[in-house]
Tab-separated table of C-alpha atoms in Angstrom:
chain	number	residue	atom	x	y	z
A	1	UNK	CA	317.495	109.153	-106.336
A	2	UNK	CA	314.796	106.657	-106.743
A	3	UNK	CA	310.766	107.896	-106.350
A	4	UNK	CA	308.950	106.763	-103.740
A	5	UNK	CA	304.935	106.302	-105.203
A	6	UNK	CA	302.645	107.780	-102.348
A	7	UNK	CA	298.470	107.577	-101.941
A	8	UNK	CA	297.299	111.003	-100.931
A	9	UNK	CA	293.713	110.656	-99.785
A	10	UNK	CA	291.434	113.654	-100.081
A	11	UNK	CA	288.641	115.601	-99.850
A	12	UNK	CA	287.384	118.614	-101.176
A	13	UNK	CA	284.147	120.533	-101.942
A	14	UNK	CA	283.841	120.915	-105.998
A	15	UNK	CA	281.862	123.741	-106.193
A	16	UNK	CA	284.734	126.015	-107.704
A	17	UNK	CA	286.203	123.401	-109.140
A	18	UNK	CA	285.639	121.435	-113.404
A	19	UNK	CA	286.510	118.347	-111.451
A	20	UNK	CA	289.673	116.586	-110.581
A	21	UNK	CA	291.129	116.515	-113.754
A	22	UNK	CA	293.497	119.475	-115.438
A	23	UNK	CA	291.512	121.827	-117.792
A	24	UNK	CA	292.981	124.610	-120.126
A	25	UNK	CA	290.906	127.558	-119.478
A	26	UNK	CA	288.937	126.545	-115.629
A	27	UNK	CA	290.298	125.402	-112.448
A	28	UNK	CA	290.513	121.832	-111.102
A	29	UNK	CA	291.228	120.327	-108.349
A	30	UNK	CA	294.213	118.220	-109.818
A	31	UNK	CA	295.632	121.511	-110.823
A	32	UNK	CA	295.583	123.572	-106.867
A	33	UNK	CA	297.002	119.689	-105.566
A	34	UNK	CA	299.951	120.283	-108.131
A	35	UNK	CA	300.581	123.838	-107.054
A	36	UNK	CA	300.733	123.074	-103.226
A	37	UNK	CA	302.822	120.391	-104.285
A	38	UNK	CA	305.048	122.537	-106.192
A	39	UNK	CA	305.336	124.961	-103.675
A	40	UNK	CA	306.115	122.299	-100.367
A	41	UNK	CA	308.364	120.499	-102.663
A	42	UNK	CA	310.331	122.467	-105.276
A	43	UNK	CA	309.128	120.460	-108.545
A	44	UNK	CA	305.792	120.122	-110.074
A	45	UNK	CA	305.263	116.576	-110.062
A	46	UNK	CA	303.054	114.416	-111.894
A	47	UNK	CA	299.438	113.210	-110.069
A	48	UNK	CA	297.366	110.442	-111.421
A	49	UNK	CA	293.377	110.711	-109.511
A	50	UNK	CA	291.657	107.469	-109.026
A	51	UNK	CA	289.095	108.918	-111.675
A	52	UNK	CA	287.431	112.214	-113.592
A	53	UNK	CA	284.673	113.996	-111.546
A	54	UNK	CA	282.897	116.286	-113.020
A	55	UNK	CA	282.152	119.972	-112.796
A	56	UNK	CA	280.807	120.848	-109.437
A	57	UNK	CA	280.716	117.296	-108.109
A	58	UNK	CA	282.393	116.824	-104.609
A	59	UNK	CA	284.569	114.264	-102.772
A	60	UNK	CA	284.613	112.888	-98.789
A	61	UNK	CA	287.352	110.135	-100.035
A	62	UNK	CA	289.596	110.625	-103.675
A	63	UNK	CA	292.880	108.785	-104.463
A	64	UNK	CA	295.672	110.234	-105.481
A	65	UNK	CA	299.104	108.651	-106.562
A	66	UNK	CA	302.187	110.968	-106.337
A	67	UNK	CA	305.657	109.731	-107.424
A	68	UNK	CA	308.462	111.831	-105.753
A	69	UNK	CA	312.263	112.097	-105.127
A	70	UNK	CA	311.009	114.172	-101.812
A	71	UNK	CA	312.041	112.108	-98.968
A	72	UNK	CA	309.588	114.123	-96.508
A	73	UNK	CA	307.696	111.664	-93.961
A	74	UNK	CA	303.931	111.214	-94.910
A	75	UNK	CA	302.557	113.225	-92.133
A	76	UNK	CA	304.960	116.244	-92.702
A	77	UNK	CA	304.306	115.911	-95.942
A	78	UNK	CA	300.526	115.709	-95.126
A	79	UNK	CA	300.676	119.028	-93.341
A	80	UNK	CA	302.580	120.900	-95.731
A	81	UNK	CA	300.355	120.556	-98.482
A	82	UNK	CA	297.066	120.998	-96.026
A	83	UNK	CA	299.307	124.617	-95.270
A	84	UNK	CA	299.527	125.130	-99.401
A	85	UNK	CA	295.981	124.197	-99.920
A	86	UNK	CA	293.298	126.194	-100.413
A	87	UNK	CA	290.633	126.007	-97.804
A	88	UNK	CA	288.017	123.535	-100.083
A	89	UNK	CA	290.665	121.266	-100.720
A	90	UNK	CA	292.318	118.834	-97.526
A	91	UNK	CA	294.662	116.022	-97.566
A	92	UNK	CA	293.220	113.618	-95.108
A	93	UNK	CA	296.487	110.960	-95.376
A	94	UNK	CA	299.509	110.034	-97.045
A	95	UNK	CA	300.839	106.108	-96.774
A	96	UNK	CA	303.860	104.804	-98.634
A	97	UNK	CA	302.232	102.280	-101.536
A	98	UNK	CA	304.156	100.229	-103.876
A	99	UNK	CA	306.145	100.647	-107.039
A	100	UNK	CA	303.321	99.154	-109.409
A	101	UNK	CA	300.233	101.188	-107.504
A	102	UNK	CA	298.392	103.350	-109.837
A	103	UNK	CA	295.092	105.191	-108.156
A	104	UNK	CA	292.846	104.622	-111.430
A	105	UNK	CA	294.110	101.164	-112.763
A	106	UNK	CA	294.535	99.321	-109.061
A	107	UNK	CA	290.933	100.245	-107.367
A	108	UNK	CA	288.544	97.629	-107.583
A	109	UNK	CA	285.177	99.680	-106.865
A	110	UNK	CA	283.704	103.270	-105.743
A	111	UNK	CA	280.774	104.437	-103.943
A	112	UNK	CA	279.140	107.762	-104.422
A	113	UNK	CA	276.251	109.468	-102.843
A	114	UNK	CA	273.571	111.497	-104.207
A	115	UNK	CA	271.632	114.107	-101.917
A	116	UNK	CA	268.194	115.232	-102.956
A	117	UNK	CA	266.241	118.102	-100.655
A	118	UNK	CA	263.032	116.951	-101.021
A	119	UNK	CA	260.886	119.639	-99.269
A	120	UNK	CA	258.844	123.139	-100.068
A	121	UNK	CA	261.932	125.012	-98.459
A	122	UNK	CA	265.262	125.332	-100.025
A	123	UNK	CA	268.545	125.238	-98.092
A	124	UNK	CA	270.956	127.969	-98.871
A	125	UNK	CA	273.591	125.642	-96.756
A	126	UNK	CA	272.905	122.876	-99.291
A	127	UNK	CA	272.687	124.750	-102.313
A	128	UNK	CA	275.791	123.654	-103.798
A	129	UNK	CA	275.426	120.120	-102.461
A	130	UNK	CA	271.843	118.754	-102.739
A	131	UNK	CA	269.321	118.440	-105.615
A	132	UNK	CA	266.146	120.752	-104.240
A	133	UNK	CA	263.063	119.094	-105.458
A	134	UNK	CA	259.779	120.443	-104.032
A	135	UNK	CA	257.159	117.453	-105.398
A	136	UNK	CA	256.689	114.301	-102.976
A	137	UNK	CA	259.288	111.482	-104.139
A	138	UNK	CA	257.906	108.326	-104.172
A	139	UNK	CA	260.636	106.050	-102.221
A	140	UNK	CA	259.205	102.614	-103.067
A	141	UNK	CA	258.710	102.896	-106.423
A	142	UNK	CA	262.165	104.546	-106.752
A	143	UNK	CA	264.035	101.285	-104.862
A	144	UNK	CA	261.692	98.845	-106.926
A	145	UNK	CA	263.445	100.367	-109.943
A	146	UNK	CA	266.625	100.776	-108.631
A	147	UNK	CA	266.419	96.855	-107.497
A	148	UNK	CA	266.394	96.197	-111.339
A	149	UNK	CA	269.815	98.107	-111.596
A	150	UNK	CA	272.022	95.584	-109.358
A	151	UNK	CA	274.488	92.998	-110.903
A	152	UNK	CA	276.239	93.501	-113.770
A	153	UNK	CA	274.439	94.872	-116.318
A	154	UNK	CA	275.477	97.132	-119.656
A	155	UNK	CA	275.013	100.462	-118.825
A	156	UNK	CA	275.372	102.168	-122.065
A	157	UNK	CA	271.583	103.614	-121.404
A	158	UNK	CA	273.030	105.491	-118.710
A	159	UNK	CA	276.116	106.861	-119.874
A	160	UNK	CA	276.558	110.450	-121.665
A	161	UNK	CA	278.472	110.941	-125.039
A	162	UNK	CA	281.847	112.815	-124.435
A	163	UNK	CA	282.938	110.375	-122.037
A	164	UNK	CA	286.019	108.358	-122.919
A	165	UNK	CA	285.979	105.489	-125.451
A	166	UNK	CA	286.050	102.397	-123.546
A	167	UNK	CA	285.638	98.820	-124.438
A	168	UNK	CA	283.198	97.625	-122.603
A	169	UNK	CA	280.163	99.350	-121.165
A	170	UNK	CA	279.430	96.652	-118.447
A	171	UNK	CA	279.447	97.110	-114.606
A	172	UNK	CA	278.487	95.963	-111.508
A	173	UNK	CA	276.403	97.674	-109.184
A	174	UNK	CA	276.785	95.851	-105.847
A	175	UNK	CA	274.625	98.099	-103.870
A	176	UNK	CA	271.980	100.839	-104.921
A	177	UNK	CA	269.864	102.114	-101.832
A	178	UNK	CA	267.582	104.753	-101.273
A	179	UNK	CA	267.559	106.497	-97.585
A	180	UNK	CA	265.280	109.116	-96.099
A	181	UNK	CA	266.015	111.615	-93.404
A	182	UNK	CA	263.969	114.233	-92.551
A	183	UNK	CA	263.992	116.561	-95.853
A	184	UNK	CA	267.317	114.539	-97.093
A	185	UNK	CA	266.947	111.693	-99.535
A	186	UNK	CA	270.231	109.898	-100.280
A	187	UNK	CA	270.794	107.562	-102.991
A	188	UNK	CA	274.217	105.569	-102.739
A	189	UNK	CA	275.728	103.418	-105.161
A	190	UNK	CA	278.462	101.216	-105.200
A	191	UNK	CA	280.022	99.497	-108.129
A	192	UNK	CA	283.436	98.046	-109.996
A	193	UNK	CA	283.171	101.104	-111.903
A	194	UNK	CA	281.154	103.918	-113.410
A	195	UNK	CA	280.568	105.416	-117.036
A	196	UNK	CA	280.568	108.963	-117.675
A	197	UNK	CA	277.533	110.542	-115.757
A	198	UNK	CA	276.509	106.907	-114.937
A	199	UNK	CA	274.860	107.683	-111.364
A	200	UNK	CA	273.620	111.334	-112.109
A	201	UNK	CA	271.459	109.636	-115.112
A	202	UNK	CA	270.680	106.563	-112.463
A	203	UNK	CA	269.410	109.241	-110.060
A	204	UNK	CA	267.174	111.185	-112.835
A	205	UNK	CA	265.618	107.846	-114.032
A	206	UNK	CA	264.299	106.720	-110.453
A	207	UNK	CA	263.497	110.563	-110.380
A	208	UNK	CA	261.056	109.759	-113.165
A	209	UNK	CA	259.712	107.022	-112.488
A	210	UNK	CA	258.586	108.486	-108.813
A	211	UNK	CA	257.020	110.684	-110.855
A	212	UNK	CA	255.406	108.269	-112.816
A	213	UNK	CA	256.583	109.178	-115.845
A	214	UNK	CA	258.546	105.612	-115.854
A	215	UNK	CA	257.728	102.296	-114.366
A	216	UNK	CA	259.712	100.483	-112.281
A	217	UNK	CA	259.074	97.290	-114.308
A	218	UNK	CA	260.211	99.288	-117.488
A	219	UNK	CA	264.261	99.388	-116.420
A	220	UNK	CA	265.402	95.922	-117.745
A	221	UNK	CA	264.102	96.989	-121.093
A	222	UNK	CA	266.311	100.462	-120.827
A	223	UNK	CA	268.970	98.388	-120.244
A	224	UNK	CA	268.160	96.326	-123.115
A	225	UNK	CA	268.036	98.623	-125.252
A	226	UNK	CA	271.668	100.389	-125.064
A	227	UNK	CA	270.137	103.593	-125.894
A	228	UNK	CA	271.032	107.081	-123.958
A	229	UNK	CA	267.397	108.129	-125.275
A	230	UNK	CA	265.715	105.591	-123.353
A	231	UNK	CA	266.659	106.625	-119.760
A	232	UNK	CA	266.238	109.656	-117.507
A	233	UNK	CA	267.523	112.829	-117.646
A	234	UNK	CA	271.137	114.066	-115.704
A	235	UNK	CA	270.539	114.695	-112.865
A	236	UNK	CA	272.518	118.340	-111.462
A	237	UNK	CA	276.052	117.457	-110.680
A	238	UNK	CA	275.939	119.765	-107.266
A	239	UNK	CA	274.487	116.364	-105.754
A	240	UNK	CA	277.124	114.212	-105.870
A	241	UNK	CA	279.762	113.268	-104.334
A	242	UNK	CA	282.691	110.155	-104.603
A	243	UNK	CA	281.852	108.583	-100.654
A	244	UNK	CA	284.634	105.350	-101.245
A	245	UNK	CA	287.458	104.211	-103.070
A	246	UNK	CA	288.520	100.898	-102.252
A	247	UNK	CA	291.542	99.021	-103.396
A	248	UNK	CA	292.598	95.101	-102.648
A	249	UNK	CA	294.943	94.954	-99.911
A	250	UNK	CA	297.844	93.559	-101.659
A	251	UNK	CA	298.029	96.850	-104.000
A	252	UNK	CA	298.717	99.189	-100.599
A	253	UNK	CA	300.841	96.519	-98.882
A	254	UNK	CA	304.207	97.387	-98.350
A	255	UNK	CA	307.174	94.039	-98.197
């Protein structure tokens, strides 16, 4: 019988989790998502995740591509696996895509969102997903920097070692904002793509330079200089989490 190729959407909380992606000896999220799927359909099929997250870092929207024989509608399909998952873990939709999809290789740009707690008081609700810094952050110098940081750029300053081996180290950030509310700073970014702890190291730079320990006039030379030294520190992964995946239209269009 031929496959059908399916887009699960998700979203999950990755506090339990060493990201999406299968790991020997710690659980991920790809690896509960292939269990319920093994259990609702018989067979443990092959996923492929719209990217890697990291160890602790959460998800509102993640793309999934499922190939399967199974010839279960998308919303009983949707509600058997919410049944199989475990309770940080929800399928929020399942749509028909075609043959050639592929939830890495067809999405054309991500957003994620960074939450600081910027206050005296810690959060115990927010522990696991907010940054708790008690010093005053400095929200103008922190967009003047992060100004610097839009277009395409090489990001290799901002990128950690152990990521995977890619030829180019450009991208395009096509939005970097930073919001107050109340004790909640958010920082989102969107882009064509991100390198391996990209926006955690984004999100410790214009932490330093609030603190003056950077100026904002001093990021084009970072940049420059294609140097992991040069930039901020990593910023905890608890704080982040994948808001948007977008894809073109033709990729999920159907006839």
């Amino acid at each position: 019988m031929e496959k059908r190729n399916l887009l699960l959407w998700l979203r999950y909380l990755g506090t339990r989790y060493h990201g999406f992606q299968v790991q020997q000896n710690a659980p991920s999220v790809a690896e509960a998502l292939q269990d319920a799927i093994e259990q609702v359909l018989g067979t443990r099929e092959d996923i492929k995740g719209c990217s890697r997250t990291d160890a602790g870092v959460h998800a509102l929207c993640y793309a999934v591509s499922l190939r399967t024989a199974s010839a279960i509608p998308p919303v009983g399909l949707q509600r058997a696996l919410n049944a199989a998952l475990p309770q940080d873990i929800a399928v929020t939709g399942v749509q028909l895509v075609p043959g050639d999809f592929h939830a890495r290789y067809s999405c054309i740009g991500k957003t994620y969102r960074y939450t600081l707690l910027n206050g005296e008081t810690r959060d115990p609700f927010l522990a696991d997903r907010s940054y708790h810094i008690r010093r005053p952050l400095d929200l103008t110098r922190m967009q003047a920097a992060a100004d610097k940081l839009l277009g395409r750029h090489d990001f290799a300053s901002f990128a950690a070692s152990g990521g995977k081996v890619m030829e180019s180290t450009e991208r395009t950030i096509t939005r970097l904002s930073i919001e107050r509310s109340g004790p909640l700073v958010e920082i989102t970014v969107s882009a064509d793509g991100f390198l391996y702890k990209m926006v955690r190291t984004i999100v410790g730079t214009l932490i330093e330079v609030s603190d003056g320990r950077l100026e904002p006039e001093a990021l084009p030379a970072i940049l420059a200089a294609r140097d992991r030294k040069r930039a901020g520190f990593c910023a905890p992964a608890a704080g982040l989490c994948l808001i948007e995946v977008r894809y073109p239209p033709e990729a999920l269009a159907i006839g």
